[in-house]
Short mmCIF file of C-alpha atoms in Angstrom, two decimals:
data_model
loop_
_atom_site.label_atom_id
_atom_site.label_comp_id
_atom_site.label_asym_id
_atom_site.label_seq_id
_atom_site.Cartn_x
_atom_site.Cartn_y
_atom_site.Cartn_z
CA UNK A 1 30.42 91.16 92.72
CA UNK A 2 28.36 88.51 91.89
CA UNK A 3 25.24 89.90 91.17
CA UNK A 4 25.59 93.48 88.42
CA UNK A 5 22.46 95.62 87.72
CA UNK A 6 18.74 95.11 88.80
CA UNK A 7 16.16 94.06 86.24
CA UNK A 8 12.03 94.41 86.47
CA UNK A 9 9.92 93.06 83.88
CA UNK A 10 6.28 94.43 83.01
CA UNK A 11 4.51 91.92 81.61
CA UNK A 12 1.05 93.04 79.76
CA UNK A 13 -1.97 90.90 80.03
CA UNK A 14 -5.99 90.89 79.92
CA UNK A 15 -7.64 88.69 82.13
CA UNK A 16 -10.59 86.11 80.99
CA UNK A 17 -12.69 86.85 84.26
CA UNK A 18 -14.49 90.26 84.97
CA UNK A 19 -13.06 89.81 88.76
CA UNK A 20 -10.83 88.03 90.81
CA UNK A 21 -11.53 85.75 93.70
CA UNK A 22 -9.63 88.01 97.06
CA UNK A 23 -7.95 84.08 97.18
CA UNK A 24 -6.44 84.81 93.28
CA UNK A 25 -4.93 88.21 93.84
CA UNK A 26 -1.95 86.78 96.17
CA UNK A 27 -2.29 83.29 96.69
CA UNK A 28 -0.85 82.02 92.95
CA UNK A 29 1.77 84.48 93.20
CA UNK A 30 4.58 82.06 94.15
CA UNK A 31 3.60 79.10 92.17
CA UNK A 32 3.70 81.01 89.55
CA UNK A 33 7.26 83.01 89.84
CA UNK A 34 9.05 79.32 90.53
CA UNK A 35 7.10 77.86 87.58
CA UNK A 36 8.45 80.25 85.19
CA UNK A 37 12.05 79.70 86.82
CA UNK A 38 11.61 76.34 86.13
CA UNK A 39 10.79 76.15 83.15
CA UNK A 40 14.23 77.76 82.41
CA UNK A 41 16.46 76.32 84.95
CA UNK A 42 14.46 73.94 86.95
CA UNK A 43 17.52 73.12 89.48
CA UNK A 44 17.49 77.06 90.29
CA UNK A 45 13.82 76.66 90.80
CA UNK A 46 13.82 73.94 93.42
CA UNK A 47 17.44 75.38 95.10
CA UNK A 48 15.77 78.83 95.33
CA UNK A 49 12.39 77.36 96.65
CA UNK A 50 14.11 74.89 99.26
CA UNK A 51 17.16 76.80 100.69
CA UNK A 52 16.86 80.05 99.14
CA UNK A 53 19.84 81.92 97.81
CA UNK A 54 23.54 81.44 98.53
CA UNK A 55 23.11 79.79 102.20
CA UNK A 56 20.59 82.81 103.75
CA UNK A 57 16.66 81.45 103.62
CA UNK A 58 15.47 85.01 101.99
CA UNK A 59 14.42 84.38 98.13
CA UNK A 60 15.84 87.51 96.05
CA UNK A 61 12.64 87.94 93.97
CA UNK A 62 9.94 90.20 93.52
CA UNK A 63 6.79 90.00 91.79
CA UNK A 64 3.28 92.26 91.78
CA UNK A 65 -0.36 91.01 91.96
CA UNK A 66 -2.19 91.41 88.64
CA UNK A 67 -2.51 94.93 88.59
CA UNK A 68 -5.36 96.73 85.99
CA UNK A 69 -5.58 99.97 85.01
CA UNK A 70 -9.11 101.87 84.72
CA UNK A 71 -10.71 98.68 86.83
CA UNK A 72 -14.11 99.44 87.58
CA UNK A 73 -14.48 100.01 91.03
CA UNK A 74 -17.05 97.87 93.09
CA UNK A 75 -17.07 97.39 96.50
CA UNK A 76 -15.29 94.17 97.87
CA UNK A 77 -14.85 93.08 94.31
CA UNK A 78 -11.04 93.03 92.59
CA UNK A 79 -12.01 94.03 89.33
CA UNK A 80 -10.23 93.35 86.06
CA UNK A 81 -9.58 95.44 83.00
CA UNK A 82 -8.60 94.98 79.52
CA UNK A 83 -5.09 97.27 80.81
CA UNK A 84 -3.62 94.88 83.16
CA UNK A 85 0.21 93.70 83.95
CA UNK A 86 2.14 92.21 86.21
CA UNK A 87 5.87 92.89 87.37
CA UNK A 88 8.72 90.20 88.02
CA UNK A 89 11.98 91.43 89.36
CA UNK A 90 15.13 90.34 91.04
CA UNK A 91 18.45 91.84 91.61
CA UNK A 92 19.90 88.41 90.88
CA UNK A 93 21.04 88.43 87.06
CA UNK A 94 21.26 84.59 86.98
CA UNK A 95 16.89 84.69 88.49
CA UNK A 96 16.16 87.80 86.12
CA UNK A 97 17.55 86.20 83.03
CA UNK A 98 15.38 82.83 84.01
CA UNK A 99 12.11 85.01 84.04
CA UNK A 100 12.63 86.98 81.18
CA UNK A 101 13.52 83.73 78.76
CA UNK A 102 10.51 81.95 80.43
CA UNK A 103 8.49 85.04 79.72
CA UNK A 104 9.22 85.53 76.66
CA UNK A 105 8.03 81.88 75.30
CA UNK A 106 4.48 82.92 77.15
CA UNK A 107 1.78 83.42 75.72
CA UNK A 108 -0.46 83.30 78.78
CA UNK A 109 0.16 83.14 82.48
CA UNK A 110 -2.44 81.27 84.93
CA UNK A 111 -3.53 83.01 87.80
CA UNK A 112 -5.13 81.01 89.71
CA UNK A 113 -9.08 80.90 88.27
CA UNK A 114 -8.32 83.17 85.79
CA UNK A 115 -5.86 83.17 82.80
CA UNK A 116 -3.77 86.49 81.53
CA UNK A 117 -3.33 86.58 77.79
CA UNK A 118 0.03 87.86 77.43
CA UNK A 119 0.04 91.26 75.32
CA UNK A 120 3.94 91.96 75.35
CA UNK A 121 6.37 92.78 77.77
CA UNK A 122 9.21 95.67 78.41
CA UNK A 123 12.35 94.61 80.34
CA UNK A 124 13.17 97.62 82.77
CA UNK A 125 16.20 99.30 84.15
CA UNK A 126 15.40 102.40 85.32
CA UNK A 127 15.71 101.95 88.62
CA UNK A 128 15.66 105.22 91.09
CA UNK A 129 18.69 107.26 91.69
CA UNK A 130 19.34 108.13 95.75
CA UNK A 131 20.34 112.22 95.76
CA UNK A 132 23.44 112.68 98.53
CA UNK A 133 22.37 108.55 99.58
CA UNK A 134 18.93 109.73 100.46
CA UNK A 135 15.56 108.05 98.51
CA UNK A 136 12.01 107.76 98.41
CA UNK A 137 10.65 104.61 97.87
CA UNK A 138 6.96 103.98 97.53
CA UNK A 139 5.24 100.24 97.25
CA UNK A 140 2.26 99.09 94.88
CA UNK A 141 1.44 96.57 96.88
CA UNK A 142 1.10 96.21 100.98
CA UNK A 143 4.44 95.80 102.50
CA UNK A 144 4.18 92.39 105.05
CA UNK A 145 6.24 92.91 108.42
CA UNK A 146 5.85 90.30 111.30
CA UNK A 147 6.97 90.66 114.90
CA UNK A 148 6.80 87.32 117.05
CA UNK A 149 3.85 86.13 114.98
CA UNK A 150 2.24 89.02 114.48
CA UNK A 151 1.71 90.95 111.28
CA UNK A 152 2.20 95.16 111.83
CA UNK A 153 1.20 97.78 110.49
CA UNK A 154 3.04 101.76 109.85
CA UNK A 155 2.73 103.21 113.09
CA UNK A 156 2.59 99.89 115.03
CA UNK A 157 5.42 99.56 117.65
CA UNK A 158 8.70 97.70 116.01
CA UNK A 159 7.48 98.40 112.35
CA UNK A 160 10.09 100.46 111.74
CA UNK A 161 12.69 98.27 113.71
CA UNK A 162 11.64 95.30 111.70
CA UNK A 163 11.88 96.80 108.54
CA UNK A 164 15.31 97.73 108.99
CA UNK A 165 16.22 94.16 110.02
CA UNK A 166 14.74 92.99 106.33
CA UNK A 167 16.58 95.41 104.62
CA UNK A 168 19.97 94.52 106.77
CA UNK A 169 19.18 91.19 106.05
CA UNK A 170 18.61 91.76 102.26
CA UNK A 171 21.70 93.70 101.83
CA UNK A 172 24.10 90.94 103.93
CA UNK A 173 22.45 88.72 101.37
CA UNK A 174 23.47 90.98 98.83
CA UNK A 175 27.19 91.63 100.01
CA UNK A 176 25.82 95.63 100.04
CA UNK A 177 26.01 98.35 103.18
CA UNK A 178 22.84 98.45 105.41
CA UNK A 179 20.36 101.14 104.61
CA UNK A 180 20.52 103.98 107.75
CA UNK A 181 17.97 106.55 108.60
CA UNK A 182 14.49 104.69 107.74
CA UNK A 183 11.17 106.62 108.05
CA UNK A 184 8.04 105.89 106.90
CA UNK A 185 6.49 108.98 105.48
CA UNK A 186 3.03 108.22 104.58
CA UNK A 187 0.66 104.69 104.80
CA UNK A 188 -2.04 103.09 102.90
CA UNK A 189 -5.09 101.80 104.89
CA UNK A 190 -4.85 98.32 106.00
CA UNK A 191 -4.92 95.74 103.46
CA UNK A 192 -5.68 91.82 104.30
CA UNK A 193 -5.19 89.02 102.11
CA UNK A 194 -5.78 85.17 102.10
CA UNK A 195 -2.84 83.36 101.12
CA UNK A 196 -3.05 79.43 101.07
CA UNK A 197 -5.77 79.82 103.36
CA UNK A 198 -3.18 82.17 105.66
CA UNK A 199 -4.10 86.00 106.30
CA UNK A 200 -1.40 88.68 105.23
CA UNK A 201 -2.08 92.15 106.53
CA UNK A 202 -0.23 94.95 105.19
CA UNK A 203 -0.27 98.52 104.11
CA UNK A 204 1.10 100.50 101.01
CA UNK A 205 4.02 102.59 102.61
CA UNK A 206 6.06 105.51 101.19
CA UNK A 207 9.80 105.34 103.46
CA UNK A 208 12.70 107.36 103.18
CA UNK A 209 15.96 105.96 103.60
CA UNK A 210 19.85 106.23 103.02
CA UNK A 211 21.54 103.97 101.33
CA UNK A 212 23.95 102.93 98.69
CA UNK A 213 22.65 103.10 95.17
CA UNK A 214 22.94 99.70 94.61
CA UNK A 215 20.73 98.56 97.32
CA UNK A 216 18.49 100.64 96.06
CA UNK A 217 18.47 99.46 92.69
CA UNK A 218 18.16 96.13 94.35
CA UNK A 219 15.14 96.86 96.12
CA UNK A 220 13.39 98.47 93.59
CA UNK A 221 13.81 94.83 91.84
CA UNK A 222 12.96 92.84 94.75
CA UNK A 223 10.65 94.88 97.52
CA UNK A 224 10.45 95.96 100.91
CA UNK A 225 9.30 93.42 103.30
CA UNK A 226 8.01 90.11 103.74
CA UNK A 227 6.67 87.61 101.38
CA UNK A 228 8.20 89.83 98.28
CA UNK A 229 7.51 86.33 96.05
CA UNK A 230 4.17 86.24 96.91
CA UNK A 231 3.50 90.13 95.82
CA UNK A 232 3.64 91.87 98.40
CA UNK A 233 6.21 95.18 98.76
CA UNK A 234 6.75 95.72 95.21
CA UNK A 235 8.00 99.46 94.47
CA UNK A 236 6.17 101.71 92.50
#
């Protein structure tokens, strides 16, 4: 097997800007995951960001939006906090070991307006065990499903069908058994983002599934969904 255990890193940063712009909270996500790739192994970078990964178009990597604990809350702003971090991931050792290196030369990552002062980070492998193949999984961040051009939401007709393709498709990418027996348990409230002047709707979703327990430890290092290099689907 080519690819061996799944890997998340928390990285711990403060941001320089009281808020950021609804544009900032997705839209630098990608620049920013293939500049750090880059910076280690820049023909990775531009294979990965051109063809994707081993001839199938899906990118196996994950990232969050600058999350911040104890954020004031204000209405239609994102706030920031002095308690923030973001999460990388991928269940590709070969990607993982590119973002920790580049991470660990940081000492600040920009996010589009803003700039987050690296504090430390934790590399993570405690990744959730499935009891008798069955797990709960639960995203951070909205989880991005489209059906002929159309972005859907839990409850939506063909959400659940289309999830299950991405996660076939992610686990023929992987070499892994297809996840069975998919429900989504509970959903967040709609979410919309801009991203490069694009919308991306999406909800938080908590799903059950069965599955082998290396998919899951793959997902949990990659997300559910669309668009997991641009933040979105990113497991709790």
């Amino acid at each position: 097997m080519w690819w061996q255990v799944a890997m998340r890193v928390r990285v711990d940063v403060t941001a320089d800007l009281p808020s950021l712009r609804w544009e900032d909270v997705h839209g630098p996500a990608r620049g920013v995951v293939y500049g750090l790739i880059g910076e280690h192994d820049p023909a990775l970078a531009k294979s990965l960001h051109d063809e994707g990964w081993r001839g199938h178009p899906l990118k196996p990597v994950g990232v969050t939006s600058p999350q911040f604990r104890g954020a004031p809350h204000k209405k239609g702003v994102y706030t920031t906090s002095p308690e923030g971090s973001v999460w990388f991931g991928s269940p590709v050792p070969e990607i993982a070991s590119a973002l920790v290196a580049a991470l660990a030369a940081r000492t600040e990552i920009v996010w589009g307006m803003a700039r987050l002062r690296v504090r430390g980070f934790a590399v993570d492998f405690g990744a959730p065990v499935a009891v008798d193949g069955v797990v709960e999984l639960a995203t951070v961040t909205p989880v991005v499903i489209r059906y002929e051009g159309r972005d859907l939401l839990p409850g939506d007709e063909r959400f659940v069908e289309r999830l299950e393709h991405n996660l076939a498709h992610k686990a023929d990418v992987l070499g892994l058994p297809a996840p069975r027996g998919l429900r989504v348990l509970e959903a967040g409230p709609r979410r919309r983002f801009s991203v490069r002047g694009a919308p991306r709707i999406g909800a938080q979703v908590r799903v059950a599934l069965e599955a082998d327990s290396r998919f899951v430890e793959a997902l949990w290092s990659w997300g559910l969904g669309l668009d997991t290099v641009q933040g979105f689907g990113w497991i709790r």
